[in-house]
XYZ file of C-alpha atoms in Angstrom:
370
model
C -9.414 -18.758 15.808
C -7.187 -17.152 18.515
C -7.983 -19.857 21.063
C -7.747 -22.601 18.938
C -4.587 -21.377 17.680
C -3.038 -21.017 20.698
C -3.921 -23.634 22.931
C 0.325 -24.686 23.334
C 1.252 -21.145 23.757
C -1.678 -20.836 26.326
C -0.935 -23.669 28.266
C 2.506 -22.208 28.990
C 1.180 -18.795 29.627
C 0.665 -17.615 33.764
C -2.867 -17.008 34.456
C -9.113 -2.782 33.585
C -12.863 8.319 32.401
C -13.616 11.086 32.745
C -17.109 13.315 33.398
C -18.249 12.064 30.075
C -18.071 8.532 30.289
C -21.148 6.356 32.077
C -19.474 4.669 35.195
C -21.918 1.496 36.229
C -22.819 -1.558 34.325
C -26.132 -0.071 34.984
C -28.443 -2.855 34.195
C -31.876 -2.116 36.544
C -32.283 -4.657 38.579
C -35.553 -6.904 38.969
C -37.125 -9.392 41.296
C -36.141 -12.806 40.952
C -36.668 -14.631 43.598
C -40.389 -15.997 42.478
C -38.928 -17.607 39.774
C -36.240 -19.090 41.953
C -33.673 -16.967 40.412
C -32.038 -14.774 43.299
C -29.669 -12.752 41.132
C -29.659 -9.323 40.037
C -28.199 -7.053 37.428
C -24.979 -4.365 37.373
C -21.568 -4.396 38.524
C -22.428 -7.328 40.687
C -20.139 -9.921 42.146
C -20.951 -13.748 42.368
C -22.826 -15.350 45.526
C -20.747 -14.887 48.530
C -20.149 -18.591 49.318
C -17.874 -18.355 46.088
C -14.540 -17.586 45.921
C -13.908 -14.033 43.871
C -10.165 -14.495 43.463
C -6.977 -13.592 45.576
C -7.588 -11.324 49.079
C -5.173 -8.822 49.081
C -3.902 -7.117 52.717
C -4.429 -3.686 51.947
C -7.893 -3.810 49.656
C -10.241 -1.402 48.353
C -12.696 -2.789 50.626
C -10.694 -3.032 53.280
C -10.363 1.146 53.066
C -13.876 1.694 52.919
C -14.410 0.067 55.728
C -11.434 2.038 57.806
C -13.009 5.190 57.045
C -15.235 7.517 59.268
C -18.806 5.509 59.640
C -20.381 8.444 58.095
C -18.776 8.287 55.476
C -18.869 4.688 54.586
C -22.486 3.941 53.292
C -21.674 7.052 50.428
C -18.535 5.406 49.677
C -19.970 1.982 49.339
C -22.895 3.843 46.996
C -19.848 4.662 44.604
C -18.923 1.342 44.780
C -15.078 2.718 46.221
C -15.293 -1.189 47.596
C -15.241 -2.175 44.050
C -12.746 -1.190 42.100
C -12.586 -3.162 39.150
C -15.131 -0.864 37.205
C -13.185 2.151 37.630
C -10.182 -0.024 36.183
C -12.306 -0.835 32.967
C -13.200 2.182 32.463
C -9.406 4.091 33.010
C -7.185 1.783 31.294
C -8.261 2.909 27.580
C -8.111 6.893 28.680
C -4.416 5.612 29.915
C -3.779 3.943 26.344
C -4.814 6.807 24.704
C -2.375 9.455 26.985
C 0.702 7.309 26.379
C 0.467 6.993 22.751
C 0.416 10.965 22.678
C 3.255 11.322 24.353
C 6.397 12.561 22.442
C 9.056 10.085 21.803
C 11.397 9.433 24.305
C 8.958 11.046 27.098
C 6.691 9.112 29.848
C 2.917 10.072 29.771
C 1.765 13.166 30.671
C 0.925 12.368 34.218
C -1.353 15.445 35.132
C -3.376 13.843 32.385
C -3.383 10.695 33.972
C -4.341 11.704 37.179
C -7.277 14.078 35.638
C -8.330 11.236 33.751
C -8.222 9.069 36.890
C -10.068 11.332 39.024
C -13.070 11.565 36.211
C -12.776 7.995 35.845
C -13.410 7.460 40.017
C -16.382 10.310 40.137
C -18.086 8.953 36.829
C -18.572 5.157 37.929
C -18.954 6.281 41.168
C -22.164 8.873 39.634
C -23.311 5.939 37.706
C -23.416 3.538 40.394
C -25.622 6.376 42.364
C -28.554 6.553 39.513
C -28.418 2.879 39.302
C -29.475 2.662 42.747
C -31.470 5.206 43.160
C -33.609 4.367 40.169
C -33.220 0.251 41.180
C -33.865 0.702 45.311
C -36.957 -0.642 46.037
C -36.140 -4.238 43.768
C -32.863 -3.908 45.970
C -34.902 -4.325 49.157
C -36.095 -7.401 47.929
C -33.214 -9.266 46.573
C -30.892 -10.435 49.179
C -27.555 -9.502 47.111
C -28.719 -6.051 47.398
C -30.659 -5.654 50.077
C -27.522 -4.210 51.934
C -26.695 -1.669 49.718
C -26.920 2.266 51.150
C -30.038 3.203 49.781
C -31.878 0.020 50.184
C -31.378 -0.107 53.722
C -32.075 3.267 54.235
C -28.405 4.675 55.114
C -29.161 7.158 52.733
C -32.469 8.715 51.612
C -33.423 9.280 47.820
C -32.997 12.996 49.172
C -29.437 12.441 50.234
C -28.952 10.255 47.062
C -30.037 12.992 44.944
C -27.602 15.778 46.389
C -24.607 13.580 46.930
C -24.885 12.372 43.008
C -25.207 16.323 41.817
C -21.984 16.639 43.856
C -20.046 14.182 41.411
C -21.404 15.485 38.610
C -20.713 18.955 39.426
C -16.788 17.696 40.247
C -16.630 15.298 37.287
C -17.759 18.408 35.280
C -14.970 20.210 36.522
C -12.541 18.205 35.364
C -13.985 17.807 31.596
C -14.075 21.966 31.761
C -9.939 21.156 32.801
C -9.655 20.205 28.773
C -9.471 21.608 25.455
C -12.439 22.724 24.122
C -12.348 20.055 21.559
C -11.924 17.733 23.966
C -14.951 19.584 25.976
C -16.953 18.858 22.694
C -15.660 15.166 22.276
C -17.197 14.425 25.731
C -20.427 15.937 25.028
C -20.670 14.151 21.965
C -20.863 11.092 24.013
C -23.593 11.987 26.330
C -25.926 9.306 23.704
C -24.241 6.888 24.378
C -24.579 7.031 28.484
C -28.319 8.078 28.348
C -29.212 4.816 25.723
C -26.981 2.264 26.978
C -28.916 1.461 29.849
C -31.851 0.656 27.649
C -29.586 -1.777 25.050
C -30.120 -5.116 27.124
C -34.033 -4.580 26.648
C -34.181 -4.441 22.800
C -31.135 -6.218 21.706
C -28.585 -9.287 22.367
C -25.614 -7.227 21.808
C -25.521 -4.360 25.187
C -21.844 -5.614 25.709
C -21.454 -3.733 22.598
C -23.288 -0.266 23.448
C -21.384 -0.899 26.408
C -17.984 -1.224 24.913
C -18.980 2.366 23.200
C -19.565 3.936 26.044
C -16.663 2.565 28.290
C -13.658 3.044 25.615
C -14.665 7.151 24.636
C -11.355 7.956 26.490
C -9.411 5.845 23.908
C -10.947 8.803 21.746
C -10.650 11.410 24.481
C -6.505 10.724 26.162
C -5.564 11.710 22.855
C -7.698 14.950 21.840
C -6.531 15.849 25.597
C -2.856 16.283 24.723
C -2.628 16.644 20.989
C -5.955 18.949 20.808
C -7.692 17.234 17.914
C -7.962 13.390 17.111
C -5.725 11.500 14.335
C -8.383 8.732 13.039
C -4.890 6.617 11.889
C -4.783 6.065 16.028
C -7.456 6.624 17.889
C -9.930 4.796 15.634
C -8.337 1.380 15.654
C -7.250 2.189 19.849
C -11.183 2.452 20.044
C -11.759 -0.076 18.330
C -9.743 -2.641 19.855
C -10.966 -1.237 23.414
C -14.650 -2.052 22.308
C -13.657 -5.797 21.064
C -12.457 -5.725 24.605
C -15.198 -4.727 26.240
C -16.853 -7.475 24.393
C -14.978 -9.908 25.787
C -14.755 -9.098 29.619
C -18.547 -8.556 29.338
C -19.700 -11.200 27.723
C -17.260 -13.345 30.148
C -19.320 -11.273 32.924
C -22.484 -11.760 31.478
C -22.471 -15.392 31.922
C -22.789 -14.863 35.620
C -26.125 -13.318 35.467
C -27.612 -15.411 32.308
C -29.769 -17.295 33.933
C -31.546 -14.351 35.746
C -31.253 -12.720 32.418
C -33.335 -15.570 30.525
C -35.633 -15.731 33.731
C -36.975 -12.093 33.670
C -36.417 -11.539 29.714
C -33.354 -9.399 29.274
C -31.136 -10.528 26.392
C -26.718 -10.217 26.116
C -24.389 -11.573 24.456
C -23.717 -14.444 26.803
C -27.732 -15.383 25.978
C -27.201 -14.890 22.586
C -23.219 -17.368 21.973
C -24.109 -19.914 24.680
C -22.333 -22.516 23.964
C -20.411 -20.889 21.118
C -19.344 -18.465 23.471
C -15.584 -19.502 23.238
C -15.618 -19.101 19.138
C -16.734 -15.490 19.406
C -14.268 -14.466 22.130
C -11.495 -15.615 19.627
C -12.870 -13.796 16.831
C -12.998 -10.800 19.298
C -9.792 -11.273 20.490
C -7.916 -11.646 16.898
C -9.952 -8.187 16.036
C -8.740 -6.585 19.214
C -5.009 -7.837 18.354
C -4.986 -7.067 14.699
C -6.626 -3.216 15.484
C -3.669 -3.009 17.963
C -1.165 -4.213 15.307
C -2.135 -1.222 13.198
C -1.932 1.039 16.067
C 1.596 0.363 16.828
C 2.328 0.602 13.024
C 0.491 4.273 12.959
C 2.781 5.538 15.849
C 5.706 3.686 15.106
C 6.002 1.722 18.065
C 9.254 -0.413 18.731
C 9.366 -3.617 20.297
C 8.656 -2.765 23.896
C 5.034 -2.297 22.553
C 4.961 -5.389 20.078
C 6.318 -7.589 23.192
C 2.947 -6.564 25.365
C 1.127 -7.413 22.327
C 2.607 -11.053 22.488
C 2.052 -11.541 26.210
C -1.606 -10.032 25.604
C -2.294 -12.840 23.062
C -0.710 -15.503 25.603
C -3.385 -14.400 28.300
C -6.330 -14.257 25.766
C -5.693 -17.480 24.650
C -5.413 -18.860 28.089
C -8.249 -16.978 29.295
C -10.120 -18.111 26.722
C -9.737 -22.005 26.534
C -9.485 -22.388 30.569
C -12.868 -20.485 30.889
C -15.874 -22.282 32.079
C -18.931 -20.600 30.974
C -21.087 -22.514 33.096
C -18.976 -21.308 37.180
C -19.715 -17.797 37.779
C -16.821 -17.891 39.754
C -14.427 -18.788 36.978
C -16.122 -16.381 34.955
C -15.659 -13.924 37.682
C -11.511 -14.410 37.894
C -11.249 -14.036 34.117
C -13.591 -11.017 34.094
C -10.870 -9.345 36.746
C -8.254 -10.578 34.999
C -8.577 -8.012 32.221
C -7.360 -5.746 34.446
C -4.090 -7.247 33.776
C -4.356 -6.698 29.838
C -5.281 -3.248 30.071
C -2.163 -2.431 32.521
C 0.476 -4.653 29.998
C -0.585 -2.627 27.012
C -0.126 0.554 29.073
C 3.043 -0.390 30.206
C 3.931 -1.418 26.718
C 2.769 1.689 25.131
C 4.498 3.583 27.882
C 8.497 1.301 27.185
C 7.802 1.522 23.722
C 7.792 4.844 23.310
C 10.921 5.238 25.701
C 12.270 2.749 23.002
C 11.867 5.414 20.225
C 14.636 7.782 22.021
C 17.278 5.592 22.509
C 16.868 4.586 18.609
C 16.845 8.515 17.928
C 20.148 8.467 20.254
C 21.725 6.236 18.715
C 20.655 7.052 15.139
C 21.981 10.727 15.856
C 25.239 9.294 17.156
C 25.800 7.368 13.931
C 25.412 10.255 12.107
C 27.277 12.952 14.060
C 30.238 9.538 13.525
C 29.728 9.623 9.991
C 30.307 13.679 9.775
C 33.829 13.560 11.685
């Protein structure tokens, strides 16, 4: 397995959507504390008194706090403080949008930043419902018992109208598409209203998750080209939902203990100690679905090169994680940030690659003609 495999290579190595797309981990949250678990379920960051990973001077939290006090407790429901969710869920739509592009040309950046904007209403919509449906567990559980609604900030009232005011925007950019991309991101509207439900009946939510999250893998594409090619966008989706398997289940081992306690299942429950196995064999799947992508689109070796440096931080990821220190697990969760931006950029080089081969393929030939 990739891990295994790699454990040299890894040892050298340094060491992520639109109105259609469901925005929040979204797992309901439930009381703990009895059992002498004080966790709780979502988007949720380790116990304070652990380190998260690197402060940065100018940070997403550090904005929200800067703006107008008013303002602040609905940016905090949106989770503006917490970026990395809005990453996750962007990077595939990003994927997707550079591999349309025409040879020799960058993205299509009003795309991007359509696609970005969907991507910051969306999570930010999801993260609403989850605490409006979740606030009065979140008064109870210390982790949460700050958050907006909870401590009464905002009302269910103000909740209510501040979440139709995302949708209506994110709407507004879905109705900026084709209308078979329009279609595409009704066709996913399943997948947001079951996912929630996944950790209840089954060990595997990272993957109803991973569905959800990667649609704009599905969705970048039908946005520029007008129709999907299933030679690209199947294998791009399905390498963004073996990723999504991995960050999540990396995630989930934060929260399994809570998740045992009060009887919700994942995938972290379900590998324990095997865990490290199964994020090679996700990994490999990922790498190999990406393989064919590039070979679909003709990538050059800007692309291939991201794909080596990808498998360098998998492997390291994956043999330096410790299941068992949620804030290990934390840092390598975040760090797939980092993968999703080095395939964009590679995606992005390699198809600047394709030009100058044109270039110079042209320039041989208009040679040979003289």
């Amino acid at each position: 397995m990739l891990a295994l495999w790699a454990v040299n290579l890894a040892r050298s190595a340094g060491a992520v959507a639109p109105a259609w797309l469901w925005g929040s981990h979204g797992r309901p949250l439930a009381l703990a504390r009895a059992a002498g678990a004080p966790g709780t379920w979502g988007w949720r960051h380790p116990v304070p008194q652990e380190p998260r990973g690197r402060a940065f001077g100018l940070s997403a939290a550090a904005v929200v706090s800067a703006a107008p006090r008013p303002l602040q407790p609905y940016l905090r429901l949106m989770r503006l403080d917490k970026p990395i969710g809005t990453w996750l869920l962007y990077l595939p739509c990003t994927w997707s949008i550079g591999l349309a592009a025409e040879p020799g040309c960058f993205p299509d950046w009003y795309m991007l930043s359509l696609f970005g904007t969907g991507a910051i209403l969306m999570r930010g919509a999801g993260c609403t419902i989850n605490d409006m449906w979740d606030r009065d567990y979140d008064k109870k559980v210390t982790r949460t018992a700050n958050r907006p609604i909870a401590t009464g900030d905002i009302s269910p009232f103000q909740s209510l109208v501040f979440l139709g005011g995302q949708l209506t925007l994110a709407l507004g950019v879905l109705l900026c598409l084709n209308y078979y991309s329009i279609a595409l991101g009704a066709a996913s509207l399943l997948l947001v209203i079951t996912y929630p439900l996944m950790k209840r009946i089954t060990y595997w939510p990272q993957l109803a998750l991973g569905l959800t999250f990667n649609w704009g893998a599905l969705l970048g594409w039908s946005a520029v080209k007008g129709s999907c090619d299933p030679s690209v966008c199947l294998p791009l989706y399905f390498a963004g939902v073996m990723w999504t398997l991995i960050y999540d289940t990396i995630y989930a081992h934060q929260d399994k203990r809570d998740d045992a306690l009060i009887g919700l299942r994942s995938t972290a429950l379900l590998f324990q100690e095997n865990t490290k196995w199964w994020l090679s064999g996700f990994s490999t799947a990922m790498l190999a679905a990406l393989t064919l992508v590039g070979v679909s689109c003709a990538q050059t070796p800007p692309y291939y090169a991201a794909l080596l440096t990808i498998t360098a931080h998998l492997a390291h990821q994956i043999c330096t994680l410790d299941i068992h220190s949620p804030a290990d697990c934390w840092n390598k969760f975040t760090s797939n940030r980092t993968v999703g931006i080095i395939l964009f950029l590679g995606i992005v080089f390699g198809n600047l690659w394709k030009e100058k081969k044109t270039d110079g393929a042209k320039k041989n030939k208009d040679s040979i003609n003289i």
